[in-house]
JSON list of C-alpha atoms in Angstrom, two decimals:
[
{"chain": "P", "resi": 10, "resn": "UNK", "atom": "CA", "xyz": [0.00, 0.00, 0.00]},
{"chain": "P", "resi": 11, "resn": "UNK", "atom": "CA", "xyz": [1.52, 3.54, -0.98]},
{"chain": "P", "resi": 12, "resn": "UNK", "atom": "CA", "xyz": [2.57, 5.51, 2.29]},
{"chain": "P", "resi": 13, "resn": "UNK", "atom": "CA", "xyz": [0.08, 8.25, 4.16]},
{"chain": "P", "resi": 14, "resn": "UNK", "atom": "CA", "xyz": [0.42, 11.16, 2.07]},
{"chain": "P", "resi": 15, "resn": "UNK", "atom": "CA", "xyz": [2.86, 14.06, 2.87]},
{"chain": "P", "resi": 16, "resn": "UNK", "atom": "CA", "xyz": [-0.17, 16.69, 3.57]},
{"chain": "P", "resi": 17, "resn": "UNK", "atom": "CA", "xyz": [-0.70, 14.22, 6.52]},
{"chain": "P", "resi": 18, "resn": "UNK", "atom": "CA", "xyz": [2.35, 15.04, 8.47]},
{"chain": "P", "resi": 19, "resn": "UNK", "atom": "CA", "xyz": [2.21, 18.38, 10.13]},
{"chain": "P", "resi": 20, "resn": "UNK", "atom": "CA", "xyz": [5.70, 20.30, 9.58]},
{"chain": "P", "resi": 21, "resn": "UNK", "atom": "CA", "xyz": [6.77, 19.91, 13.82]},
{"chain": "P", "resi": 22, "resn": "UNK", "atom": "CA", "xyz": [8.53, 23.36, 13.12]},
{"chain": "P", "resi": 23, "resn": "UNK", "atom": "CA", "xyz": [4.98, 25.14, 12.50]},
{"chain": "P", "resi": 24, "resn": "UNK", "atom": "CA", "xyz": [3.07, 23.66, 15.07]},
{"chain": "P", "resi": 25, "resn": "UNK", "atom": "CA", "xyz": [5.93, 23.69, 17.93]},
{"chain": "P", "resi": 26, "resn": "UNK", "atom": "CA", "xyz": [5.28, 20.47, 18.28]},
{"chain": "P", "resi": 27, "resn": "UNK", "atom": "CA", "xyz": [9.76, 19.92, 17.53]},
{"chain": "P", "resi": 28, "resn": "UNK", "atom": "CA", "xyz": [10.73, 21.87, 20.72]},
{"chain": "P", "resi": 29, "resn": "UNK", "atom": "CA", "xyz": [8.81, 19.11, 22.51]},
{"chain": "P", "resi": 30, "resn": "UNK", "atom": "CA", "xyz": [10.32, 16.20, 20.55]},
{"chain": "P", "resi": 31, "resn": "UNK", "atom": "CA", "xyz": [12.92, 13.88, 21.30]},
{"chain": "P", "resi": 32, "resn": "UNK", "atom": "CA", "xyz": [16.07, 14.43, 18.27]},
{"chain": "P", "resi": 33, "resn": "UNK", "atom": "CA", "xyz": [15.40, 10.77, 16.98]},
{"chain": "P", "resi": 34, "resn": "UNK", "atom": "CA", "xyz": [12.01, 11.06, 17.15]},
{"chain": "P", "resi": 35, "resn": "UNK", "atom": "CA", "xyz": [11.70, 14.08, 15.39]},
{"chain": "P", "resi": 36, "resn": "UNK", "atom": "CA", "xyz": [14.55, 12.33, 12.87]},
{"chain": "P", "resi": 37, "resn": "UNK", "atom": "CA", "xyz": [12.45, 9.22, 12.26]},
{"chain": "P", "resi": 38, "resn": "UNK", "atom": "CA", "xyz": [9.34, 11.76, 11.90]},
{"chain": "P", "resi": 39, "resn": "UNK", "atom": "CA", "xyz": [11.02, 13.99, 9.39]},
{"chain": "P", "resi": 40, "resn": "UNK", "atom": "CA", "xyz": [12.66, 10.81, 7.09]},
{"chain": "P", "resi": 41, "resn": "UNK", "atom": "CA", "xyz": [8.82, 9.12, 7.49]},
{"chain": "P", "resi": 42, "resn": "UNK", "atom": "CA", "xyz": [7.23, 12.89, 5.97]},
{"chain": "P", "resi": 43, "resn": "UNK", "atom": "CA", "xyz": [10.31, 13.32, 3.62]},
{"chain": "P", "resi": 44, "resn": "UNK", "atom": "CA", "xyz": [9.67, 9.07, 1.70]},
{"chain": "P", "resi": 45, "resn": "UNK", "atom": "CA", "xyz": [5.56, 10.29, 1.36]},
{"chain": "P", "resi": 46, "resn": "UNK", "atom": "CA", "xyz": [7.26, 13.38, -0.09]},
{"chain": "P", "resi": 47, "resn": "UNK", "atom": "CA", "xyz": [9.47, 11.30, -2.61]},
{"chain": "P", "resi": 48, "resn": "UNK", "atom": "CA", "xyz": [6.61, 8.99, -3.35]},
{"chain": "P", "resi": 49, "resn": "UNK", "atom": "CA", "xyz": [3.89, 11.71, -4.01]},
{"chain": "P", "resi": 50, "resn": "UNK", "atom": "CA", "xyz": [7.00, 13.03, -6.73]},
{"chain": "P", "resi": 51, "resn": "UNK", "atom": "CA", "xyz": [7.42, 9.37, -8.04]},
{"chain": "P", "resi": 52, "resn": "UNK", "atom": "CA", "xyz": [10.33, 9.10, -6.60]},
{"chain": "P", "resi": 53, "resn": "UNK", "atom": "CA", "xyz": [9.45, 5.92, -4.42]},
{"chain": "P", "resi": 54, "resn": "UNK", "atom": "CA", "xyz": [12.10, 4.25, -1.74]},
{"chain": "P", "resi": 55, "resn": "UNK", "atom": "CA", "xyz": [12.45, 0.89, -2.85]},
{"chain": "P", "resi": 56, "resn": "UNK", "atom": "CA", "xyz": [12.92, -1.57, 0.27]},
{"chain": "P", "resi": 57, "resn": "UNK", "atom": "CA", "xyz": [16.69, -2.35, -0.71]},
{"chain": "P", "resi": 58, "resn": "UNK", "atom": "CA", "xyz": [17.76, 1.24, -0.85]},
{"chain": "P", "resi": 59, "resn": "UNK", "atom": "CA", "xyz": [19.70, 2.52, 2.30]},
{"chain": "P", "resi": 60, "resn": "UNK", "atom": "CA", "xyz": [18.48, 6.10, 3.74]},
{"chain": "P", "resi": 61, "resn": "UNK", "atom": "CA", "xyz": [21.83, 7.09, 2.29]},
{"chain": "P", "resi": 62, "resn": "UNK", "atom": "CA", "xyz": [21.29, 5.89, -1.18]},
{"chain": "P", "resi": 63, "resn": "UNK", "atom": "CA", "xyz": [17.61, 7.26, -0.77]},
{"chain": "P", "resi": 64, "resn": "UNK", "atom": "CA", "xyz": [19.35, 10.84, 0.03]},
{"chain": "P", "resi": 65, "resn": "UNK", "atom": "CA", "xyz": [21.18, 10.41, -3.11]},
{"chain": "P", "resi": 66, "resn": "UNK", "atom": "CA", "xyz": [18.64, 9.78, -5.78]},
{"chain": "P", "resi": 67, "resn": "UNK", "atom": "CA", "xyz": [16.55, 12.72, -4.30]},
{"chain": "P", "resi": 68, "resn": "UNK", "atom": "CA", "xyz": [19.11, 15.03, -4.12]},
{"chain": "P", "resi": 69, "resn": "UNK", "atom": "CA", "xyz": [20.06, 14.28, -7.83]},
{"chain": "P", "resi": 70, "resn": "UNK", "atom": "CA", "xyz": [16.54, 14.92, -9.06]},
{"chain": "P", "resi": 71, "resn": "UNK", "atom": "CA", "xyz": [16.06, 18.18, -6.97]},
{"chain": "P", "resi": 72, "resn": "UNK", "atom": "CA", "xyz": [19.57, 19.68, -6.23]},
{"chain": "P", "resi": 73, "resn": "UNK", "atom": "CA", "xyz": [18.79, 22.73, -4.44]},
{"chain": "P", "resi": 74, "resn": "UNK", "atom": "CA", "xyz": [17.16, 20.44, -1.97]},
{"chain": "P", "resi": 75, "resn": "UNK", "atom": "CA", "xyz": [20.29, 18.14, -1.74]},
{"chain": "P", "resi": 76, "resn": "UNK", "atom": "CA", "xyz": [22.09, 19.84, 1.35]},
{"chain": "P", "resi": 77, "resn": "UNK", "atom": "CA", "xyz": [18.97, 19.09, 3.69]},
{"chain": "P", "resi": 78, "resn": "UNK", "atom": "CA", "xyz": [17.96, 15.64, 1.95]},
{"chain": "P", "resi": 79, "resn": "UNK", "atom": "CA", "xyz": [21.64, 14.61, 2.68]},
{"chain": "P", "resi": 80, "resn": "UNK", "atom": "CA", "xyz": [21.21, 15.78, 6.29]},
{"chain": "P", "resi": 81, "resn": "UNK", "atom": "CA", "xyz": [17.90, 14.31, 7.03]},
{"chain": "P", "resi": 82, "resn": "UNK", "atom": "CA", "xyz": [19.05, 11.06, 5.31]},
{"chain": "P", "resi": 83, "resn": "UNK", "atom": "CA", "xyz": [22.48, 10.64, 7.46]},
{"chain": "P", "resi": 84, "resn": "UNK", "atom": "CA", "xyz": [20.44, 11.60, 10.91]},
{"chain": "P", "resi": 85, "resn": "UNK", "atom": "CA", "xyz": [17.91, 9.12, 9.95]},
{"chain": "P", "resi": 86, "resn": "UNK", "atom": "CA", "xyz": [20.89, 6.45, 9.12]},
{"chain": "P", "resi": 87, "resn": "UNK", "atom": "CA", "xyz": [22.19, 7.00, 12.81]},
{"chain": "P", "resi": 88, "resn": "UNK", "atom": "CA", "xyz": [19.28, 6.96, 14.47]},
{"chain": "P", "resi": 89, "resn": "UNK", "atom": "CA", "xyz": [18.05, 3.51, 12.75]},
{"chain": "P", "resi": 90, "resn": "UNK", "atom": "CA", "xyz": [21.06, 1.75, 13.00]},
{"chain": "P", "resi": 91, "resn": "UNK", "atom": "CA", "xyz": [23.77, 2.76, 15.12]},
{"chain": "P", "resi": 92, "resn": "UNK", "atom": "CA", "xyz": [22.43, 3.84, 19.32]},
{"chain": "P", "resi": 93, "resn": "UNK", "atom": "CA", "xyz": [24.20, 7.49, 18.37]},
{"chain": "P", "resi": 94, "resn": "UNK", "atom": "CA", "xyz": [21.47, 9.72, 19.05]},
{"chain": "P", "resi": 95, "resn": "UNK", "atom": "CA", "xyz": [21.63, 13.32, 17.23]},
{"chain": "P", "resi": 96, "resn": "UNK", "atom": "CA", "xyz": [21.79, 16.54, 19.86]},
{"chain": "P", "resi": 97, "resn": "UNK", "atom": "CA", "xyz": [18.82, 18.94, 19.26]},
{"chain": "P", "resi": 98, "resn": "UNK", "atom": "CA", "xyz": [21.29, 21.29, 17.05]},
{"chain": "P", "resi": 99, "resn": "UNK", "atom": "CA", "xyz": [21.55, 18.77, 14.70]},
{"chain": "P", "resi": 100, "resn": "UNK", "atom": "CA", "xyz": [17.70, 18.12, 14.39]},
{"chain": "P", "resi": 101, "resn": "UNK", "atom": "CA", "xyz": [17.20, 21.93, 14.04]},
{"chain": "P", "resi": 102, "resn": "UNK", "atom": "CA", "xyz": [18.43, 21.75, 10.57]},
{"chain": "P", "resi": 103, "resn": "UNK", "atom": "CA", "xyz": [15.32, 19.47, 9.86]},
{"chain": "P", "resi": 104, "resn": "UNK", "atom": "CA", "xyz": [13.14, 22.57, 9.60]},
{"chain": "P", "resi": 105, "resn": "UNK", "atom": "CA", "xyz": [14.64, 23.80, 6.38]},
{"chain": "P", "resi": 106, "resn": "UNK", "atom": "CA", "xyz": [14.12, 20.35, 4.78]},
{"chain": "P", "resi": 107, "resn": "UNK", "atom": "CA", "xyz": [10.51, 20.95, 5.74]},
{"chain": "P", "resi": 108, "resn": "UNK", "atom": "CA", "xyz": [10.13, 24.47, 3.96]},
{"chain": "P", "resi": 109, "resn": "UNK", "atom": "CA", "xyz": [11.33, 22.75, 0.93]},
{"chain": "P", "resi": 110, "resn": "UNK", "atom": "CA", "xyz": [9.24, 19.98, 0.54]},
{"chain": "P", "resi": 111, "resn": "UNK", "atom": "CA", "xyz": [6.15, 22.67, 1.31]},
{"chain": "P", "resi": 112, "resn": "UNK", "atom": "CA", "xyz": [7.17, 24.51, -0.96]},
{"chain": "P", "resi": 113, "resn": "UNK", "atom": "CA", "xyz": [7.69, 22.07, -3.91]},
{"chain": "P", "resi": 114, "resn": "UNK", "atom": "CA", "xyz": [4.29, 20.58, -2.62]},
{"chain": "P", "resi": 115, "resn": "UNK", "atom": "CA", "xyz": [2.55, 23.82, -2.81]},
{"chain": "P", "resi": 116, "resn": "UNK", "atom": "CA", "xyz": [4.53, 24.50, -6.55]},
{"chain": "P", "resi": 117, "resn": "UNK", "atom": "CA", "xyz": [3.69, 21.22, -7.69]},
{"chain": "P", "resi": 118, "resn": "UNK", "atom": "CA", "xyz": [-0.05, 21.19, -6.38]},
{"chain": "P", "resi": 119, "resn": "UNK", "atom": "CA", "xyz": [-0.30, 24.77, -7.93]},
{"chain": "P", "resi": 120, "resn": "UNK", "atom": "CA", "xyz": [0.85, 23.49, -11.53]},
{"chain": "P", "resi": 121, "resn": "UNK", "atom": "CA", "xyz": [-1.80, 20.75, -11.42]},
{"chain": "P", "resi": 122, "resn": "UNK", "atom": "CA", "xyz": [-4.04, 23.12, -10.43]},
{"chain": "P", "resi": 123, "resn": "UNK", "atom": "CA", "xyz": [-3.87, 26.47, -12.32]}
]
């Protein structure tokens, strides 16, 4: 079954709701919102892919996104399989990956629209 859409997930920078969130929580939170992202832009994770690889093949389809898809994707990495846990500077960085994927939501939603 495809993944719950991105307009699903409420951007935890908005809200306030990432002050009150553990760093890997908020991590796992952010990669979960960032693969409905890639899906709803047909850019599905397949199950063999590493978060790492993921990062890649997004940031090669939408460069000016790469620096944050490269963050989110490592953060995500550690937090899944290694027991480092990011510090709450490193999870700030997560709110610029959200902007982005707004905006290209709101872009994209307004070329399918108008």
């Amino acid at each position: 079954p495809p993944p719950r859409s991105f307009a699903s997930f409420d951007n935890p920078f908005l809200t306030g709701a990432a002050g009150g969130m553990q760093p890997a929580a908020l991590v796992v939170y952010t990669f979960e919102a960032l693969e409905a992202w890639a899906y709803e832009q047909n850019l599905q994770r397949p199950a063999e892919q590493t978060p790492i690889e993921f990062g890649s093949t997004l940031s090669d389809r939408y460069p000016d996104m790469s620096s944050a898809v490269a963050h989110a994707c490592r953060l995500y990495a550690r937090v899944a399989y290694s027991e480092t846990i990011p510090g709450r500077s490193a999870t700030a960085k997560l709110e610029k990956l959200w902007q982005q994927m707004s905006a290209t939501t709101r872009t994209m939603s307004g070329a399918v629209d108008g």
